[in-house]
Amino acid sequence: MNLLVTGGTGHLGREVVRAALAAGHTVRVLSRGRRPPEAPESTEWATADLVTGAGLDQSLIGTDAVVHAASDPRNPIPVDIEGTRRLADAARHAGVGHLVYVSIVGVDRIPLAYYRQKLAAERVLKESGAPYSILRATQFHSFVDQVFGSVARIPLVFPLPAGFRIQSVATKEVAGRLVRAIAEGPRGMLPDFGGPEALTLADAAAAWKTARGIRKPSLSIPVPGRTAAAFRAGHNLVSDGERGIIRWAQWLETRGQ
Protein backbone atom coordinates (compact mmCIF):
# COMPACT_ATOMS: atom_id res chain seq x y z
CA MET A 1 0.00 0.00 0.00
CA ASN A 2 1.17 3.53 -0.76
CA LEU A 3 1.23 5.38 2.56
CA LEU A 4 1.78 9.09 3.30
CA VAL A 5 2.98 10.01 6.80
CA THR A 6 2.54 13.59 7.97
CA GLY A 7 4.92 14.62 10.74
CA GLY A 8 7.16 11.83 9.49
CA THR A 9 10.31 13.50 10.84
CA GLY A 10 8.90 13.84 14.37
CA HIS A 11 9.28 11.49 17.33
CA LEU A 12 6.17 9.42 16.57
CA GLY A 13 6.37 9.92 12.81
CA ARG A 14 9.81 8.35 12.56
CA GLU A 15 8.52 5.25 14.36
CA VAL A 16 5.49 5.11 12.05
CA VAL A 17 7.79 5.23 9.04
CA ARG A 18 9.89 2.36 10.43
CA ALA A 19 6.84 0.26 11.23
CA ALA A 20 5.22 0.91 7.86
CA LEU A 21 8.38 -0.01 5.96
CA ALA A 22 8.70 -3.19 8.02
CA ALA A 23 5.09 -4.04 7.13
CA GLY A 24 5.91 -3.76 3.43
CA HIS A 25 4.24 -0.45 2.66
CA THR A 26 5.62 2.11 0.24
CA VAL A 27 6.15 5.17 2.45
CA ARG A 28 6.17 8.82 1.52
CA VAL A 29 7.08 11.34 4.22
CA LEU A 30 5.39 14.74 4.20
CA SER A 31 7.52 17.55 5.59
CA ARG A 32 7.89 21.30 5.20
CA GLY A 33 11.64 20.88 4.80
CA ARG A 34 13.91 19.13 2.39
CA ARG A 35 14.82 15.50 2.73
CA PRO A 36 17.48 15.14 5.49
CA PRO A 37 20.53 12.92 4.95
CA GLU A 38 19.42 10.52 7.70
CA ALA A 39 16.05 9.76 6.09
CA PRO A 40 15.71 6.08 5.13
CA GLU A 41 16.70 5.60 1.52
CA SER A 42 13.63 3.44 0.95
CA THR A 43 11.23 6.31 1.68
CA GLU A 44 9.82 8.81 -0.78
CA TRP A 45 9.73 12.49 0.16
CA ALA A 46 7.03 15.13 -0.31
CA THR A 47 7.56 18.79 0.56
CA ALA A 48 4.27 20.35 1.64
CA ASP A 49 2.88 22.72 4.26
CA LEU A 50 -0.26 21.93 6.25
CA VAL A 51 -0.58 25.57 7.32
CA THR A 52 -0.71 27.03 3.81
CA GLY A 53 -1.74 23.95 1.86
CA ALA A 54 1.19 24.36 -0.52
CA GLY A 55 2.20 21.04 -2.03
CA LEU A 56 -0.59 19.00 -0.41
CA ASP A 57 -2.33 17.98 -3.62
CA GLN A 58 0.94 16.81 -5.19
CA SER A 59 1.94 14.89 -2.06
CA LEU A 60 -1.27 12.82 -2.19
CA ILE A 61 -0.95 11.65 -5.79
CA GLY A 62 -1.08 7.87 -5.83
CA THR A 63 -1.63 7.64 -2.07
CA ASP A 64 -3.85 4.88 -0.69
CA ALA A 65 -3.79 5.89 2.98
CA VAL A 66 -2.47 8.63 5.29
CA VAL A 67 -1.18 8.47 8.85
CA HIS A 68 -1.61 11.99 10.20
CA ALA A 69 0.96 12.41 12.98
CA ALA A 70 1.80 16.09 12.47
CA SER A 71 1.07 18.34 15.45
CA ASP A 72 2.30 21.56 17.02
CA PRO A 73 1.34 22.07 20.69
CA ARG A 74 2.70 25.63 20.52
CA ASN A 75 0.62 26.54 17.47
CA PRO A 76 -2.27 24.05 17.31
CA ILE A 77 -4.98 26.05 15.56
CA PRO A 78 -3.22 26.50 12.19
CA VAL A 79 -1.49 23.11 12.33
CA ASP A 80 -3.73 20.68 14.21
CA ILE A 81 -7.13 22.11 13.31
CA GLU A 82 -6.81 23.98 10.03
CA GLY A 83 -4.00 21.72 8.84
CA THR A 84 -6.17 18.66 9.47
CA ARG A 85 -9.01 20.33 7.58
CA ARG A 86 -6.79 21.02 4.57
CA LEU A 87 -5.33 17.53 4.64
CA ALA A 88 -8.74 15.83 4.90
CA ASP A 89 -10.18 17.93 2.07
CA ALA A 90 -7.20 17.23 -0.16
CA ALA A 91 -7.30 13.51 0.70
CA ARG A 92 -11.00 13.29 -0.12
CA HIS A 93 -10.51 15.03 -3.47
CA ALA A 94 -7.58 12.75 -4.26
CA GLY A 95 -9.64 9.64 -3.53
CA VAL A 96 -7.48 8.51 -0.61
CA GLY A 97 -9.14 5.48 0.97
CA HIS A 98 -8.20 5.98 4.61
CA LEU A 99 -6.91 8.76 6.87
CA VAL A 100 -5.65 7.66 10.31
CA TYR A 101 -5.30 10.38 12.94
CA VAL A 102 -3.49 10.07 16.27
CA SER A 103 -4.97 11.94 19.23
CA ILE A 104 -4.59 11.79 23.02
CA VAL A 105 -6.53 9.89 25.67
CA GLY A 106 -8.58 12.37 27.68
CA VAL A 107 -8.93 15.16 25.12
CA ASP A 108 -12.69 15.09 25.71
CA ARG A 109 -12.44 15.19 29.51
CA ILE A 110 -9.31 17.16 30.45
CA PRO A 111 -9.63 20.95 29.91
CA LEU A 112 -6.09 21.65 28.73
CA ALA A 113 -5.99 24.16 25.87
CA TYR A 114 -3.96 21.84 23.62
CA TYR A 115 -6.32 18.95 24.34
CA ARG A 116 -9.29 21.09 23.31
CA GLN A 117 -7.56 21.77 19.99
CA LYS A 118 -6.87 18.06 19.45
CA LEU A 119 -10.54 17.36 20.13
CA ALA A 120 -11.51 20.04 17.62
CA ALA A 121 -9.22 18.39 15.06
CA GLU A 122 -11.02 15.09 15.67
CA ARG A 123 -14.32 16.82 14.91
CA VAL A 124 -12.89 18.30 11.72
CA LEU A 125 -11.92 14.86 10.51
CA LYS A 126 -15.26 13.30 11.47
CA GLU A 127 -17.14 16.00 9.54
CA SER A 128 -14.80 16.04 6.52
CA GLY A 129 -16.39 13.19 4.58
CA ALA A 130 -13.00 11.45 4.28
CA PRO A 131 -12.83 7.77 5.36
CA TYR A 132 -11.07 7.89 8.73
CA SER A 133 -9.91 6.20 11.90
CA ILE A 134 -8.91 8.03 15.09
CA LEU A 135 -6.59 6.49 17.68
CA ARG A 136 -6.25 8.13 21.08
CA ALA A 137 -3.06 7.14 22.89
CA THR A 138 -1.74 7.89 26.35
CA GLN A 139 1.43 9.94 26.80
CA PHE A 140 4.68 8.42 25.59
CA HIS A 141 7.36 7.07 27.94
CA SER A 142 9.76 9.51 26.29
CA PHE A 143 7.51 12.46 27.10
CA VAL A 144 7.35 11.47 30.78
CA ASP A 145 11.14 11.13 30.71
CA GLN A 146 11.45 14.69 29.38
CA VAL A 147 9.03 16.08 31.98
CA PHE A 148 10.91 14.43 34.85
CA GLY A 149 14.16 15.72 33.39
CA SER A 150 12.80 19.26 33.61
CA VAL A 151 11.55 18.71 37.17
CA ALA A 152 14.97 17.41 38.19
CA ARG A 153 16.50 20.82 37.42
CA ILE A 154 14.50 22.37 40.27
CA PRO A 155 16.81 22.86 43.30
CA LEU A 156 16.66 20.68 46.43
CA VAL A 157 13.39 18.79 45.85
CA PHE A 158 11.51 16.90 43.14
CA PRO A 159 8.00 18.44 43.22
CA LEU A 160 5.06 16.36 41.95
CA PRO A 161 1.34 17.17 41.74
CA ALA A 162 -0.51 15.13 44.34
CA GLY A 163 -2.86 12.34 43.31
CA PHE A 164 -1.84 12.08 39.65
CA ARG A 165 -1.47 8.75 37.85
CA ILE A 166 0.04 8.00 34.45
CA GLN A 167 -0.17 5.11 31.99
CA SER A 168 2.63 5.92 29.59
CA VAL A 169 3.29 3.85 26.49
CA ALA A 170 6.22 3.14 24.17
CA THR A 171 6.16 5.24 21.02
CA LYS A 172 6.98 2.30 18.80
CA GLU A 173 3.94 0.42 20.10
CA VAL A 174 1.65 3.32 19.20
CA ALA A 175 3.29 3.46 15.78
CA GLY A 176 2.69 -0.25 15.30
CA ARG A 177 -0.98 0.17 16.22
CA LEU A 178 -1.36 3.00 13.70
CA VAL A 179 0.12 0.86 10.95
CA ARG A 180 -2.21 -2.02 11.87
CA ALA A 181 -5.10 0.43 11.65
CA ILE A 182 -4.18 1.06 8.02
CA ALA A 183 -4.60 -2.64 7.25
CA GLU A 184 -7.95 -2.76 9.08
CA GLY A 185 -9.52 0.01 7.00
CA PRO A 186 -11.59 2.98 8.18
CA ARG A 187 -13.29 2.27 11.52
CA GLY A 188 -14.01 5.69 13.01
CA MET A 189 -13.07 5.91 16.68
CA LEU A 190 -10.72 3.09 17.61
CA PRO A 191 -10.33 1.71 21.14
CA ASP A 192 -7.96 3.86 23.19
CA PHE A 193 -4.36 2.66 23.33
CA GLY A 194 -2.32 2.92 26.52
CA GLY A 195 0.64 1.54 28.38
CA PRO A 196 0.44 -1.80 30.20
CA GLU A 197 0.19 -0.29 33.70
CA ALA A 198 -1.19 2.72 35.51
CA LEU A 199 1.29 4.11 38.03
CA THR A 200 1.05 6.85 40.57
CA LEU A 201 3.18 9.77 39.50
CA ALA A 202 5.21 9.29 42.68
CA ASP A 203 6.01 5.66 41.80
CA ALA A 204 6.88 6.56 38.21
CA ALA A 205 9.16 9.34 39.48
CA ALA A 206 10.83 7.02 41.98
CA ALA A 207 11.68 4.55 39.20
CA TRP A 208 12.96 7.39 37.04
CA LYS A 209 15.15 8.84 39.79
CA THR A 210 16.67 5.43 40.48
CA ALA A 211 17.41 4.88 36.80
CA ARG A 212 18.92 8.36 36.41
CA GLY A 213 20.81 8.44 39.70
CA ILE A 214 18.79 11.32 41.16
CA ARG A 215 18.60 11.32 44.97
CA LYS A 216 16.65 14.46 45.85
CA PRO A 217 13.39 13.79 47.71
CA SER A 218 10.00 14.01 46.04
CA LEU A 219 7.57 16.62 47.34
CA SER A 220 3.84 16.07 46.82
CA ILE A 221 2.06 19.34 46.02
CA PRO A 222 -1.74 19.78 45.96
CA VAL A 223 -2.77 21.43 42.69
CA PRO A 224 -6.13 23.23 42.38
CA GLY A 225 -8.26 23.63 39.29
CA ARG A 226 -10.35 21.60 36.86
CA THR A 227 -7.40 20.27 34.88
CA ALA A 228 -5.69 18.86 37.96
CA ALA A 229 -9.00 17.38 39.11
CA ALA A 230 -9.39 15.64 35.75
CA PHE A 231 -5.94 14.06 36.10
CA ARG A 232 -6.67 12.99 39.67
CA ALA A 233 -9.89 11.39 38.39
CA GLY A 234 -7.83 9.32 35.94
CA HIS A 235 -9.27 10.76 32.72
CA ASN A 236 -5.81 10.35 31.13
CA LEU A 237 -5.90 6.56 31.67
CA VAL A 238 -7.16 3.67 29.54
CA SER A 239 -9.59 1.43 31.37
CA ASP A 240 -11.06 -0.79 28.65
CA GLY A 241 -9.00 -0.10 25.53
CA GLU A 242 -5.90 -1.76 24.11
CA ARG A 243 -2.57 -1.98 25.91
CA GLY A 244 1.07 -2.07 24.95
CA ILE A 245 3.48 -4.45 26.68
CA ILE A 246 6.60 -2.35 27.34
CA ARG A 247 6.49 -1.20 30.95
CA TRP A 248 7.93 2.05 32.27
CA ALA A 249 10.70 0.34 34.25
CA GLN A 250 11.64 -1.78 31.23
CA TRP A 251 11.79 1.29 29.02
CA LEU A 252 13.98 3.07 31.57
CA GLU A 253 16.39 0.13 31.68
CA THR A 254 16.95 0.23 27.94
CA ARG A 255 16.28 3.96 27.44
CA GLY A 256 14.31 2.77 24.47
CA GLN A 257 11.67 4.44 22.38
Coordinates of C-alpha atoms in Angstrom, one line a residue:
M1 CA 0.0 0.0 0.0
N2 CA 1.2 3.5 -0.8
L3 CA 1.2 5.4 2.6
L4 CA 1.8 9.1 3.3
V5 CA 3.0 10.0 6.8
T6 CA 2.5 13.6 8.0
G7 CA 4.9 14.6 10.7
G8 CA 7.2 11.8 9.5
T9 CA 10.3 13.5 10.8
G10 CA 8.9 13.8 14.4
H11 CA 9.3 11.5 17.3
L12 CA 6.2 9.4 16.6
G13 CA 6.4 9.9 12.8
R14 CA 9.8 8.3 12.6
E15 CA 8.5 5.3 14.4
V16 CA 5.5 5.1 12.1
V17 CA 7.8 5.2 9.0
R18 CA 9.9 2.4 10.4
A19 CA 6.8 0.3 11.2
A20 CA 5.2 0.9 7.9
L21 CA 8.4 0.0 6.0
A22 CA 8.7 -3.2 8.0
A23 CA 5.1 -4.0 7.1
G24 CA 5.9 -3.8 3.4
H25 CA 4.2 -0.5 2.7
T26 CA 5.6 2.1 0.2
V27 CA 6.1 5.2 2.5
R28 CA 6.2 8.8 1.5
V29 CA 7.1 11.3 4.2
L30 CA 5.4 14.7 4.2
S31 CA 7.5 17.5 5.6
R32 CA 7.9 21.3 5.2
G33 CA 11.6 20.9 4.8
R34 CA 13.9 19.1 2.4
R35 CA 14.8 15.5 2.7
P36 CA 17.5 15.1 5.5
P37 CA 20.5 12.9 5.0
E38 CA 19.4 10.5 7.7
A39 CA 16.0 9.8 6.1
P40 CA 15.7 6.1 5.1
E41 CA 16.7 5.6 1.5
S42 CA 13.6 3.4 0.9
T43 CA 11.2 6.3 1.7
E44 CA 9.8 8.8 -0.8
W45 CA 9.7 12.5 0.2
A46 CA 7.0 15.1 -0.3
T47 CA 7.6 18.8 0.6
A48 CA 4.3 20.4 1.6
D49 CA 2.9 22.7 4.3
L50 CA -0.3 21.9 6.2
V51 CA -0.6 25.6 7.3
T52 CA -0.7 27.0 3.8
G53 CA -1.7 24.0 1.9
A54 CA 1.2 24.4 -0.5
G55 CA 2.2 21.0 -2.0
L56 CA -0.6 19.0 -0.4
D57 CA -2.3 18.0 -3.6
Q58 CA 0.9 16.8 -5.2
S59 CA 1.9 14.9 -2.1
L60 CA -1.3 12.8 -2.2
I61 CA -1.0 11.7 -5.8
G62 CA -1.1 7.9 -5.8
T63 CA -1.6 7.6 -2.1
D64 CA -3.8 4.9 -0.7
A65 CA -3.8 5.9 3.0
V66 CA -2.5 8.6 5.3
V67 CA -1.2 8.5 8.9
H68 CA -1.6 12.0 10.2
A69 CA 1.0 12.4 13.0
A70 CA 1.8 16.1 12.5
S71 CA 1.1 18.3 15.5
D72 CA 2.3 21.6 17.0
P73 CA 1.3 22.1 20.7
R74 CA 2.7 25.6 20.5
N75 CA 0.6 26.5 17.5
P76 CA -2.3 24.1 17.3
I77 CA -5.0 26.0 15.6
P78 CA -3.2 26.5 12.2
V79 CA -1.5 23.1 12.3
D80 CA -3.7 20.7 14.2
I81 CA -7.1 22.1 13.3
E82 CA -6.8 24.0 10.0
G83 CA -4.0 21.7 8.8
T84 CA -6.2 18.7 9.5
R85 CA -9.0 20.3 7.6
R86 CA -6.8 21.0 4.6
L87 CA -5.3 17.5 4.6
A88 CA -8.7 15.8 4.9
D89 CA -10.2 17.9 2.1
A90 CA -7.2 17.2 -0.2
A91 CA -7.3 13.5 0.7
R92 CA -11.0 13.3 -0.1
H93 CA -10.5 15.0 -3.5
A94 CA -7.6 12.8 -4.3
G95 CA -9.6 9.6 -3.5
V96 CA -7.5 8.5 -0.6
G97 CA -9.1 5.5 1.0
H98 CA -8.2 6.0 4.6
L99 CA -6.9 8.8 6.9
V100 CA -5.6 7.7 10.3
Y101 CA -5.3 10.4 12.9
V102 CA -3.5 10.1 16.3
S103 CA -5.0 11.9 19.2
I104 CA -4.6 11.8 23.0
V105 CA -6.5 9.9 25.7
G106 CA -8.6 12.4 27.7
V107 CA -8.9 15.2 25.1
D108 CA -12.7 15.1 25.7
R109 CA -12.4 15.2 29.5
I110 CA -9.3 17.2 30.4
P111 CA -9.6 20.9 29.9
L112 CA -6.1 21.6 28.7
A113 CA -6.0 24.2 25.9
Y114 CA -4.0 21.8 23.6
Y115 CA -6.3 18.9 24.3
R116 CA -9.3 21.1 23.3
Q117 CA -7.6 21.8 20.0
K118 CA -6.9 18.1 19.4
L119 CA -10.5 17.4 20.1
A120 CA -11.5 20.0 17.6
A121 CA -9.2 18.4 15.1
E122 CA -11.0 15.1 15.7
R123 CA -14.3 16.8 14.9
V124 CA -12.9 18.3 11.7
L125 CA -11.9 14.9 10.5
K126 CA -15.3 13.3 11.5
E127 CA -17.1 16.0 9.5
S128 CA -14.8 16.0 6.5
G129 CA -16.4 13.2 4.6
A130 CA -13.0 11.4 4.3
P131 CA -12.8 7.8 5.4
Y132 CA -11.1 7.9 8.7
S133 CA -9.9 6.2 11.9
I134 CA -8.9 8.0 15.1
L135 CA -6.6 6.5 17.7
R136 CA -6.3 8.1 21.1
A137 CA -3.1 7.1 22.9
T138 CA -1.7 7.9 26.4
Q139 CA 1.4 9.9 26.8
F140 CA 4.7 8.4 25.6
H141 CA 7.4 7.1 27.9
S142 CA 9.8 9.5 26.3
F143 CA 7.5 12.5 27.1
V144 CA 7.3 11.5 30.8
D145 CA 11.1 11.1 30.7
Q146 CA 11.4 14.7 29.4
V147 CA 9.0 16.1 32.0
F148 CA 10.9 14.4 34.8
G149 CA 14.2 15.7 33.4
S150 CA 12.8 19.3 33.6
V151 CA 11.6 18.7 37.2
A152 CA 15.0 17.4 38.2
R153 CA 16.5 20.8 37.4
I154 CA 14.5 22.4 40.3
P155 CA 16.8 22.9 43.3
L156 CA 16.7 20.7 46.4
V157 CA 13.4 18.8 45.9
F158 CA 11.5 16.9 43.1
P159 CA 8.0 18.4 43.2
L160 CA 5.1 16.4 41.9
P161 CA 1.3 17.2 41.7
A162 CA -0.5 15.1 44.3
G163 CA -2.9 12.3 43.3
F164 CA -1.8 12.1 39.6
R165 CA -1.5 8.7 37.8
I166 CA 0.0 8.0 34.4
Q167 CA -0.2 5.1 32.0
S168 CA 2.6 5.9 29.6
V169 CA 3.3 3.9 26.5
A170 CA 6.2 3.1 24.2
T171 CA 6.2 5.2 21.0
K172 CA 7.0 2.3 18.8
E173 CA 3.9 0.4 20.1
V174 CA 1.7 3.3 19.2
A175 CA 3.3 3.5 15.8
G176 CA 2.7 -0.2 15.3
R177 CA -1.0 0.2 16.2
L178 CA -1.4 3.0 13.7
V179 CA 0.1 0.9 11.0
R180 CA -2.2 -2.0 11.9
A181 CA -5.1 0.4 11.6
I182 CA -4.2 1.1 8.0
A183 CA -4.6 -2.6 7.2
E184 CA -7.9 -2.8 9.1
G185 CA -9.5 0.0 7.0
P186 CA -11.6 3.0 8.2
R187 CA -13.3 2.3 11.5
G188 CA -14.0 5.7 13.0
M189 CA -13.1 5.9 16.7
L190 CA -10.7 3.1 17.6
P191 CA -10.3 1.7 21.1
D192 CA -8.0 3.9 23.2
F193 CA -4.4 2.7 23.3
G194 CA -2.3 2.9 26.5
G195 CA 0.6 1.5 28.4
P196 CA 0.4 -1.8 30.2
E197 CA 0.2 -0.3 33.7
A198 CA -1.2 2.7 35.5
L199 CA 1.3 4.1 38.0
T200 CA 1.1 6.9 40.6
L201 CA 3.2 9.8 39.5
A202 CA 5.2 9.3 42.7
D203 CA 6.0 5.7 41.8
A204 CA 6.9 6.6 38.2
A205 CA 9.2 9.3 39.5
A206 CA 10.8 7.0 42.0
A207 CA 11.7 4.5 39.2
W208 CA 13.0 7.4 37.0
K209 CA 15.1 8.8 39.8
T210 CA 16.7 5.4 40.5
A211 CA 17.4 4.9 36.8
R212 CA 18.9 8.4 36.4
G213 CA 20.8 8.4 39.7
I214 CA 18.8 11.3 41.2
R215 CA 18.6 11.3 45.0
K216 CA 16.7 14.5 45.8
P217 CA 13.4 13.8 47.7
S218 CA 10.0 14.0 46.0
L219 CA 7.6 16.6 47.3
S220 CA 3.8 16.1 46.8
I221 CA 2.1 19.3 46.0
P222 CA -1.7 19.8 46.0
V223 CA -2.8 21.4 42.7
P224 CA -6.1 23.2 42.4
G225 CA -8.3 23.6 39.3
R226 CA -10.3 21.6 36.9
T227 CA -7.4 20.3 34.9
A228 CA -5.7 18.9 38.0
A229 CA -9.0 17.4 39.1
A230 CA -9.4 15.6 35.8
F231 CA -5.9 14.1 36.1
R232 CA -6.7 13.0 39.7
A233 CA -9.9 11.4 38.4
G234 CA -7.8 9.3 35.9
H235 CA -9.3 10.8 32.7
N236 CA -5.8 10.3 31.1
L237 CA -5.9 6.6 31.7
V238 CA -7.2 3.7 29.5
S239 CA -9.6 1.4 31.4
D240 CA -11.1 -0.8 28.7
G241 CA -9.0 -0.1 25.5
E242 CA -5.9 -1.8 24.1
R243 CA -2.6 -2.0 25.9
G244 CA 1.1 -2.1 24.9
I245 CA 3.5 -4.4 26.7
I246 CA 6.6 -2.3 27.3
R247 CA 6.5 -1.2 30.9
W248 CA 7.9 2.1 32.3
A249 CA 10.7 0.3 34.2
Q250 CA 11.6 -1.8 31.2
W251 CA 11.8 1.3 29.0
L252 CA 14.0 3.1 31.6
E253 CA 16.4 0.1 31.7
T254 CA 16.9 0.2 27.9
R255 CA 16.3 4.0 27.4
G256 CA 14.3 2.8 24.5
Q257 CA 11.7 4.4 22.4

